[in-house]
Short mmCIF file of C-alpha atoms in Angstrom, two decimals:
data_model
loop_
_atom_site.label_atom_id
_atom_site.label_comp_id
_atom_site.label_asym_id
_atom_site.label_seq_id
_atom_site.Cartn_x
_atom_site.Cartn_y
_atom_site.Cartn_z
CA MET J 7 17.25 -12.07 -4.92
CA GLY J 8 16.98 -13.01 -1.25
CA ARG J 9 13.53 -11.43 -1.00
CA LYS J 10 11.19 -13.10 1.42
CA GLY J 11 7.51 -13.54 0.67
CA LEU J 12 4.60 -11.60 2.11
CA LEU J 13 2.44 -12.92 4.94
CA LEU J 14 -1.11 -11.92 3.98
CA VAL J 15 -3.91 -12.31 6.50
CA PHE J 16 -7.52 -12.08 5.35
CA SER J 17 -10.44 -11.85 7.71
CA GLY J 18 -13.88 -10.32 7.79
CA PRO J 19 -17.49 -10.94 8.71
CA SER J 20 -19.01 -14.16 7.44
CA GLY J 21 -20.86 -13.48 4.19
CA ALA J 22 -18.44 -10.72 3.17
CA GLY J 23 -16.90 -12.97 0.54
CA LYS J 24 -13.32 -13.45 1.75
CA GLY J 25 -13.23 -17.07 0.59
CA THR J 26 -14.17 -16.09 -2.96
CA ILE J 27 -11.58 -13.31 -3.02
CA CYS J 28 -8.82 -15.58 -1.69
CA ARG J 29 -9.58 -18.30 -4.25
CA ALA J 30 -9.54 -15.76 -7.10
CA LEU J 31 -6.19 -14.39 -5.89
CA LEU J 32 -4.69 -17.88 -5.70
CA ASN J 33 -5.75 -18.46 -9.30
CA GLU J 34 -4.38 -15.14 -10.46
CA ILE J 35 -1.03 -15.03 -8.69
CA PRO J 36 0.93 -18.27 -9.18
CA SER J 37 3.46 -17.50 -6.43
CA LEU J 38 0.70 -17.33 -3.79
CA ARG J 39 0.22 -20.22 -1.37
CA LEU J 40 -2.71 -20.91 0.96
CA SER J 41 -1.98 -21.80 4.54
CA VAL J 42 -3.86 -24.86 5.80
CA SER J 43 -5.13 -24.72 9.38
CA ALA J 44 -4.87 -27.49 11.93
CA THR J 45 -7.88 -28.53 14.00
CA THR J 46 -8.94 -31.09 16.54
CA ARG J 47 -12.53 -31.23 15.35
CA PRO J 48 -13.54 -34.41 13.47
CA SER J 49 -13.39 -34.19 9.69
CA ARG J 50 -16.68 -33.81 7.83
CA SER J 51 -17.57 -35.80 4.76
CA GLY J 52 -15.74 -34.49 1.70
CA GLU J 53 -13.00 -32.76 3.70
CA ILE J 54 -9.49 -33.73 2.66
CA GLU J 55 -6.60 -34.01 5.12
CA GLY J 56 -3.94 -31.42 4.28
CA LYS J 57 -6.23 -29.55 1.92
CA HIS J 58 -9.12 -28.32 4.05
CA TYR J 59 -7.45 -28.94 7.41
CA PHE J 60 -4.77 -30.94 9.13
CA PHE J 61 -6.86 -33.09 11.48
CA LEU J 62 -4.93 -33.59 14.70
CA LYS J 63 -5.48 -35.37 17.99
CA ARG J 64 -5.92 -33.09 21.02
CA ASP J 65 -2.65 -34.12 22.64
CA VAL J 66 -0.72 -33.46 19.42
CA PHE J 67 -2.31 -30.02 19.10
CA LYS J 68 -1.60 -29.18 22.75
CA LYS J 69 2.03 -30.22 22.31
CA MET J 70 2.27 -27.87 19.31
CA ILE J 71 0.94 -25.01 21.44
CA GLU J 72 3.50 -25.77 24.16
CA ASP J 73 6.33 -26.00 21.65
CA GLY J 74 5.40 -22.68 20.03
CA GLN J 75 4.68 -24.40 16.72
CA LEU J 76 1.49 -22.43 16.08
CA LEU J 77 1.43 -18.92 14.67
CA GLU J 78 -2.02 -18.39 16.19
CA TRP J 79 -4.64 -20.63 17.74
CA ALA J 80 -8.00 -20.59 19.49
CA GLU J 81 -10.44 -22.93 21.17
CA VAL J 82 -13.94 -22.70 19.69
CA TYR J 83 -16.80 -24.75 21.15
CA GLY J 84 -14.32 -27.18 22.66
CA ASN J 85 -12.26 -27.71 19.50
CA TYR J 86 -8.84 -26.28 18.77
CA TYR J 87 -8.02 -24.43 15.55
CA GLY J 88 -4.65 -22.97 14.62
CA THR J 89 -2.03 -22.13 11.98
CA PRO J 90 1.07 -24.35 11.93
CA LEU J 91 4.11 -22.10 11.95
CA GLN J 92 6.48 -24.35 9.99
CA TYR J 93 4.67 -24.29 6.64
CA VAL J 94 4.28 -20.51 6.85
CA GLN J 95 7.98 -20.00 7.60
CA LYS J 96 9.12 -22.36 4.85
CA THR J 97 6.86 -20.72 2.27
CA LEU J 98 8.05 -17.20 3.15
CA ALA J 99 11.72 -18.23 3.21
CA GLY J 100 11.24 -19.77 -0.24
CA GLY J 101 10.20 -16.35 -1.51
CA ASN J 102 6.52 -17.20 -1.95
CA ASP J 103 3.66 -15.20 -0.51
CA ILE J 104 1.20 -16.93 1.78
CA ILE J 105 -2.47 -16.30 2.52
CA LEU J 106 -4.02 -16.99 5.90
CA GLU J 107 -7.81 -16.90 5.95
CA ILE J 108 -8.50 -16.66 9.68
CA ASP J 109 -10.73 -14.89 12.19
CA ILE J 110 -10.11 -11.51 13.76
CA GLN J 111 -8.62 -12.82 17.00
CA GLY J 112 -6.20 -14.98 15.02
CA ALA J 113 -5.26 -12.10 12.73
CA LEU J 114 -4.40 -9.88 15.69
CA GLN J 115 -2.29 -12.67 17.21
CA VAL J 116 -0.37 -12.95 13.93
CA LYS J 117 0.25 -9.18 13.78
CA GLU J 118 1.67 -9.30 17.28
CA LYS J 119 4.19 -12.02 16.40
CA PHE J 120 4.86 -10.86 12.82
CA PRO J 121 4.47 -7.07 12.68
CA GLU J 122 5.36 -7.23 8.96
CA ALA J 123 2.20 -9.33 8.29
CA VAL J 124 -0.27 -7.54 6.04
CA LEU J 125 -3.77 -7.57 7.57
CA ILE J 126 -6.65 -7.23 5.12
CA PHE J 127 -10.26 -6.90 6.24
CA ILE J 128 -12.97 -7.84 3.74
CA VAL J 129 -16.29 -6.10 4.33
CA PRO J 130 -19.66 -6.00 2.60
CA PRO J 131 -20.62 -2.57 1.20
CA SER J 132 -23.38 -2.16 3.81
CA LYS J 133 -25.36 -4.00 6.45
CA SER J 134 -28.43 -4.13 4.21
CA ASP J 135 -26.32 -5.66 1.43
CA LEU J 136 -24.97 -8.29 3.82
CA LYS J 137 -28.51 -9.04 4.95
CA LEU J 138 -29.57 -9.63 1.34
CA ARG J 139 -26.59 -11.92 0.74
CA LEU J 140 -27.28 -13.97 3.84
CA LEU J 141 -30.98 -14.30 2.97
CA SER J 142 -30.26 -15.27 -0.64
CA ARG J 143 -27.87 -17.97 0.58
CA GLY J 144 -30.90 -19.40 2.29
CA ALA J 145 -28.79 -19.53 5.42
CA ASP J 146 -31.63 -18.23 7.52
CA ALA J 147 -32.22 -20.85 10.16
CA GLU J 148 -34.41 -19.09 12.72
CA GLY J 149 -32.78 -15.80 13.67
CA GLU J 150 -29.44 -16.68 12.03
CA VAL J 151 -29.49 -13.53 9.90
CA ALA J 152 -30.23 -11.33 12.90
CA ARG J 153 -27.44 -13.04 14.85
CA ARG J 154 -24.94 -12.49 12.02
CA LEU J 155 -25.93 -8.84 11.62
CA ALA J 156 -25.38 -8.25 15.31
CA CYS J 157 -22.04 -9.99 14.93
CA VAL J 158 -20.88 -7.86 12.00
CA ALA J 159 -21.59 -4.69 13.95
CA SER J 160 -19.12 -5.69 16.65
CA GLU J 161 -16.61 -7.16 14.17
CA MET J 162 -16.45 -3.86 12.28
CA ASN J 163 -14.94 -2.24 15.37
CA PHE J 164 -11.75 -4.16 14.60
CA ALA J 165 -11.47 -2.76 11.05
CA TRP J 166 -9.23 0.03 12.37
CA ARG J 167 -6.60 -2.46 13.46
CA TYR J 168 -6.18 -3.82 9.94
CA ASP J 169 -3.70 -2.46 7.42
CA TYR J 170 -6.25 -2.45 4.60
CA ILE J 171 -9.98 -2.70 4.12
CA ILE J 172 -11.50 -4.08 0.95
CA ILE J 173 -15.14 -3.23 0.33
CA ASN J 174 -16.53 -6.20 -1.56
CA ASP J 175 -19.17 -4.50 -3.69
CA VAL J 176 -18.11 -5.92 -7.06
CA ILE J 177 -16.06 -9.09 -6.80
CA ASP J 178 -13.65 -8.30 -9.69
CA ARG J 179 -12.88 -4.91 -8.22
CA ALA J 180 -12.34 -6.41 -4.78
CA VAL J 181 -9.91 -8.97 -6.23
CA SER J 182 -7.97 -6.37 -8.18
CA ASN J 183 -7.80 -4.18 -5.07
CA ALA J 184 -6.28 -7.12 -3.20
CA ALA J 185 -3.77 -7.63 -6.03
CA ALA J 186 -2.95 -3.89 -5.91
CA ILE J 187 -2.30 -4.13 -2.16
CA ILE J 188 0.15 -6.98 -2.79
CA ARG J 189 2.00 -4.94 -5.44
CA ALA J 190 2.10 -1.89 -3.19
CA GLU J 191 3.48 -3.93 -0.27
CA LYS J 192 6.22 -5.19 -2.58
CA SER J 193 7.15 -1.58 -3.34
CA LYS J 194 7.99 -0.75 0.28
CA PRO J 195 11.60 -0.02 1.21
CA GLY J 196 11.67 -2.87 3.73
CA TYR J 197 10.65 -5.37 1.06
CA LEU J 198 13.22 -3.95 -1.37
CA GLU J 199 16.10 -4.05 1.12
CA ASP J 200 18.19 -6.36 -1.10
CA PHE J 201 17.63 -4.22 -4.18
CA LEU J 202 18.68 -1.08 -2.31
CA ARG J 203 21.79 -2.74 -0.93
CA ASN J 204 22.79 -4.18 -4.31
CA PHE J 205 22.23 -0.81 -5.94
CA SER J 206 24.55 0.91 -3.51
CA ASP J 207 27.20 -1.78 -3.84
CA GLU J 208 27.24 -1.71 -7.65
CA LYS J 209 30.48 -0.37 -9.05
CA THR J 210 30.38 1.61 -12.28
CA SER J 211 33.36 3.04 -14.10
CA ASP J 212 33.54 6.78 -13.63
CA ARG J 213 32.18 7.46 -17.06
CA MET A 10 -18.73 10.82 0.53
CA GLY A 11 -16.58 13.34 2.37
CA ARG A 12 -13.40 11.53 1.35
CA LYS A 13 -10.40 13.76 0.87
CA GLY A 14 -7.93 13.17 -1.94
CA LEU A 15 -4.43 11.74 -1.65
CA LEU A 16 -1.31 13.89 -1.60
CA LEU A 17 1.19 11.99 -3.74
CA VAL A 18 4.81 13.09 -3.81
CA PHE A 19 7.14 11.75 -6.50
CA SER A 20 10.87 12.22 -6.43
CA GLY A 21 13.95 10.38 -7.54
CA PRO A 22 17.31 10.76 -9.23
CA SER A 23 17.31 12.65 -12.52
CA GLY A 24 17.12 10.20 -15.41
CA ALA A 25 15.02 7.73 -13.39
CA GLY A 26 11.93 8.66 -15.41
CA LYS A 27 9.62 10.23 -12.82
CA GLY A 28 8.33 12.80 -15.31
CA THR A 29 7.27 10.08 -17.74
CA ILE A 30 5.56 8.08 -14.98
CA CYS A 31 3.69 11.13 -13.64
CA ARG A 32 2.45 12.09 -17.11
CA ALA A 33 1.23 8.54 -17.76
CA LEU A 34 -0.60 8.50 -14.42
CA LEU A 35 -2.27 11.84 -15.14
CA ASN A 36 -3.52 10.42 -18.44
CA GLU A 37 -4.74 7.22 -16.84
CA ILE A 38 -6.46 8.53 -13.71
CA PRO A 39 -8.86 11.38 -14.52
CA SER A 40 -9.24 12.47 -10.89
CA LEU A 41 -5.50 13.16 -10.57
CA ARG A 42 -4.22 16.73 -10.61
CA LEU A 43 -0.66 18.00 -11.03
CA SER A 44 0.61 20.63 -8.65
CA VAL A 45 2.35 23.57 -10.35
CA SER A 46 5.40 24.97 -8.58
CA ALA A 47 6.17 28.62 -8.06
CA THR A 48 9.60 30.04 -8.86
CA THR A 49 11.47 33.33 -8.97
CA ARG A 50 13.70 32.27 -11.87
CA PRO A 51 12.95 33.92 -15.22
CA SER A 52 10.74 31.93 -17.59
CA ARG A 53 12.45 30.18 -20.50
CA SER A 54 11.11 30.25 -24.03
CA GLY A 55 8.13 27.95 -24.43
CA GLU A 56 7.33 27.87 -20.71
CA ILE A 57 3.73 28.77 -19.91
CA GLU A 58 2.71 30.68 -16.76
CA GLY A 59 0.50 28.46 -14.58
CA LYS A 60 1.34 25.33 -16.55
CA HIS A 61 5.09 24.85 -16.14
CA TYR A 62 5.51 27.28 -13.24
CA PHE A 63 3.98 30.26 -11.56
CA PHE A 64 6.63 32.91 -12.19
CA LEU A 65 6.78 35.23 -9.19
CA LYS A 66 8.78 38.24 -8.14
CA ARG A 67 11.21 37.68 -5.25
CA ASP A 68 9.29 39.88 -2.82
CA VAL A 69 6.03 38.08 -3.59
CA PHE A 70 7.69 34.69 -3.04
CA LYS A 71 9.30 35.85 0.22
CA LYS A 72 5.93 37.13 1.44
CA MET A 73 4.44 33.69 0.70
CA ILE A 74 7.17 32.05 2.79
CA GLU A 75 6.49 34.45 5.66
CA ASP A 76 2.74 33.88 5.45
CA GLY A 77 3.12 30.09 5.46
CA GLN A 78 1.59 29.85 2.00
CA LEU A 79 4.14 27.32 0.74
CA LEU A 80 3.97 23.61 1.45
CA GLU A 81 7.70 23.35 0.79
CA TRP A 82 10.33 25.61 -0.72
CA ALA A 83 14.05 25.86 -1.39
CA GLU A 84 16.59 28.29 -2.76
CA VAL A 85 18.65 26.80 -5.60
CA TYR A 86 21.47 28.82 -7.22
CA GLY A 87 19.89 32.04 -5.99
CA ASN A 88 16.36 31.30 -7.22
CA TYR A 89 13.40 30.26 -5.09
CA TYR A 90 11.24 27.25 -5.91
CA GLY A 91 8.22 26.07 -3.93
CA THR A 92 4.76 24.50 -3.84
CA PRO A 93 1.85 26.91 -3.23
CA LEU A 94 -0.24 25.46 -0.42
CA GLN A 95 -3.62 26.81 -1.48
CA TYR A 96 -4.01 24.84 -4.73
CA VAL A 97 -2.97 21.63 -2.97
CA GLN A 98 -5.48 22.15 -0.16
CA LYS A 99 -8.32 23.06 -2.51
CA THR A 100 -7.66 20.01 -4.70
CA LEU A 101 -7.58 17.62 -1.74
CA ALA A 102 -10.68 19.13 -0.14
CA GLY A 103 -12.47 18.70 -3.47
CA GLY A 104 -11.78 14.97 -3.25
CA ASN A 105 -9.18 14.89 -6.02
CA ASP A 106 -5.72 13.41 -5.68
CA ILE A 107 -2.73 15.62 -6.36
CA ILE A 108 0.77 14.83 -7.61
CA LEU A 109 3.81 16.82 -6.54
CA GLU A 110 6.94 16.14 -8.58
CA ILE A 111 9.61 17.62 -6.35
CA ASP A 112 13.12 16.98 -5.07
CA ILE A 113 14.04 14.93 -2.01
CA GLN A 114 14.43 17.86 0.37
CA GLY A 115 11.01 19.15 -0.66
CA ALA A 116 9.44 15.72 -0.28
CA LEU A 117 10.74 15.38 3.28
CA GLN A 118 9.44 18.88 4.12
CA VAL A 119 6.00 17.85 2.85
CA LYS A 120 6.01 14.63 4.92
CA GLU A 121 6.79 16.64 8.02
CA LYS A 122 3.82 18.96 7.51
CA PHE A 123 1.45 16.33 6.04
CA PRO A 124 2.31 12.94 7.58
CA GLU A 125 -0.51 11.42 5.50
CA ALA A 126 1.33 12.39 2.28
CA VAL A 127 2.38 9.36 0.23
CA LEU A 128 6.07 9.57 -0.70
CA ILE A 129 7.09 7.62 -3.80
CA PHE A 130 10.71 7.29 -4.91
CA ILE A 131 11.36 6.44 -8.56
CA VAL A 132 14.67 4.68 -9.16
CA PRO A 133 16.47 3.21 -12.15
CA PRO A 134 17.01 -0.57 -11.98
CA SER A 135 20.78 -0.12 -11.56
CA LYS A 136 23.56 2.42 -11.77
CA SER A 137 24.80 0.97 -15.06
CA ASP A 138 21.28 1.26 -16.50
CA LEU A 139 21.07 4.89 -15.41
CA LYS A 140 24.47 5.53 -17.00
CA LEU A 141 23.22 4.11 -20.31
CA ARG A 142 20.09 6.25 -20.16
CA LEU A 143 22.03 9.40 -19.45
CA LEU A 144 24.52 8.68 -22.26
CA SER A 145 21.74 7.86 -24.75
CA ARG A 146 20.04 11.15 -23.92
CA GLY A 147 23.23 12.73 -25.15
CA ALA A 148 23.23 14.71 -21.93
CA ASP A 149 26.92 14.17 -21.47
CA ALA A 150 28.42 17.62 -21.27
CA GLU A 151 31.91 17.00 -19.93
CA GLY A 152 31.70 14.88 -16.82
CA GLU A 153 27.93 15.39 -16.48
CA VAL A 154 27.29 11.62 -16.40
CA ALA A 155 29.93 11.08 -13.74
CA ARG A 156 28.49 13.95 -11.70
CA ARG A 157 24.96 12.50 -11.92
CA LEU A 158 26.12 9.00 -10.99
CA ALA A 159 27.86 10.40 -7.92
CA CYS A 160 24.65 12.24 -7.13
CA VAL A 161 22.43 9.17 -7.43
CA ALA A 162 24.59 7.27 -4.97
CA SER A 163 23.92 9.83 -2.26
CA GLU A 164 20.27 10.31 -3.24
CA MET A 165 19.61 6.58 -2.82
CA ASN A 166 20.35 6.96 0.88
CA PHE A 167 17.02 8.75 1.21
CA ALA A 168 15.06 5.87 -0.34
CA TRP A 169 14.42 4.48 3.16
CA ARG A 170 12.50 7.57 4.17
CA TYR A 171 9.97 7.10 1.38
CA ASP A 172 6.75 5.10 1.72
CA TYR A 173 7.25 3.33 -1.59
CA ILE A 174 9.98 2.70 -4.13
CA ILE A 175 9.21 2.10 -7.77
CA ILE A 176 11.96 0.48 -9.81
CA ASN A 177 11.56 1.87 -13.31
CA ASP A 178 12.79 -1.05 -15.38
CA VAL A 179 9.82 -1.30 -17.75
CA ILE A 180 7.78 1.89 -17.97
CA ASP A 181 4.34 0.19 -18.19
CA ARG A 182 5.07 -1.88 -15.12
CA ALA A 183 6.32 1.18 -13.23
CA VAL A 184 3.12 3.07 -14.08
CA SER A 185 0.87 0.19 -13.04
CA ASN A 186 2.83 -0.14 -9.80
CA ALA A 187 2.16 3.53 -9.12
CA ALA A 188 -1.54 3.01 -9.86
CA ALA A 189 -1.54 0.00 -7.51
CA ILE A 190 -0.01 2.12 -4.75
CA ILE A 191 -2.82 4.68 -5.18
CA ARG A 192 -5.46 1.92 -4.95
CA ALA A 193 -3.79 0.42 -1.89
CA GLU A 194 -3.62 3.80 -0.15
CA LYS A 195 -7.34 4.21 -0.77
CA SER A 196 -7.92 0.90 0.99
CA LYS A 197 -6.45 2.08 4.30
CA PRO A 198 -8.76 2.48 7.29
CA GLY A 199 -7.87 6.17 7.64
CA TYR A 200 -8.93 6.86 4.06
CA LEU A 201 -12.16 4.88 4.55
CA GLU A 202 -13.13 6.64 7.78
CA ASP A 203 -16.44 7.87 6.35
CA PHE A 204 -17.35 4.46 5.00
CA LEU A 205 -16.66 2.83 8.37
CA ARG A 206 -18.68 5.43 10.23
CA ASN A 207 -21.63 5.17 7.82
CA PHE A 208 -21.53 1.39 8.05
CA SER A 209 -21.79 1.47 11.83
CA ASP A 210 -24.57 4.06 11.78
CA GLU A 211 -26.70 2.14 9.29
CA LYS A 212 -29.90 0.83 10.79
CA THR A 213 -31.31 -2.45 9.52
CA SER A 214 -34.52 -4.07 10.64
CA ASP A 215 -33.81 -7.03 12.83
CA ARG A 216 -34.52 -9.45 10.08
#
């Protein structure tokens, strides 16, 4: 079958649990691949080149932007971050599905270039639940929780531009919802183009 | 939650197994309801009023057409068949999902009136597979198999107008694909409108 893979883009407010969901999916679905981002920020201790990031020099990254070799990119606090196009294209052409775990701006850039990308927004069940999660992580450095809660309020306005929303109340249910979305996307006529063509072309004797 | 139910429309070539899939889904998902069609044809032995069909007089059926009380209808060999609108609307408003098992023309009528309806096309894995199924059913009254195979070829042209296609190769997989489609549809922003609104309206103390 000449089926191409799915381009799956996950984003959502920090603390919503998208990392956990993506890791569980990668464990569960062997054909899934994770896209590795490129960045110009220095690597931190424990980070592995090609696993956590591709660490690039600024001039290399800028050349990739110019040459259209990035599916999406952004500059954050003076560092560049982006998704190398080549690995994504190769994975999809090989018939594997690929996950991008990127921010909202990046996700919308991807949708513009690849309208067939599947955008999934992971959200906490409520603001008060998110607040509890952030506090229990101990991540509360002076007003950090308040800052994140203000952030989530504005991020939620983008939920409408996503194809799917997964409410992460119970992690197992959230993961199986994500798996269901993947199955559903593979049941769309566009994805089954080859099957439909082969079906029509099949010759059967008249009886 | 003021969530409305899903309107699920199943069609597909005869012999593809849509009846089996719909029955399995109704068993598996307690909130699912099956829509009962109305018809003017006489009831056959064993058929129960309100379960297999609502058996109506021609003038009653025609009045329903005039009054816009049918979601879709058709005249086949001189008899009318159609889907009463009221039961569908009541079921959806009550938050339950409803299955319509109807032909292609009916499905396309429904999509026109209810663009949010989810159209699912059940297909056999191949023409030769369908041929085997039809023969093994013993349904081969003189050229019947050839007639059905000719039919399926033209019916497959409508597959593109459906939201989803389920290839019924293994029945359990077909049923779980259908269940996945239902879960995915319930993860769309439009379906989660109330959740998104409630989320935004929620007040949390600043920390």
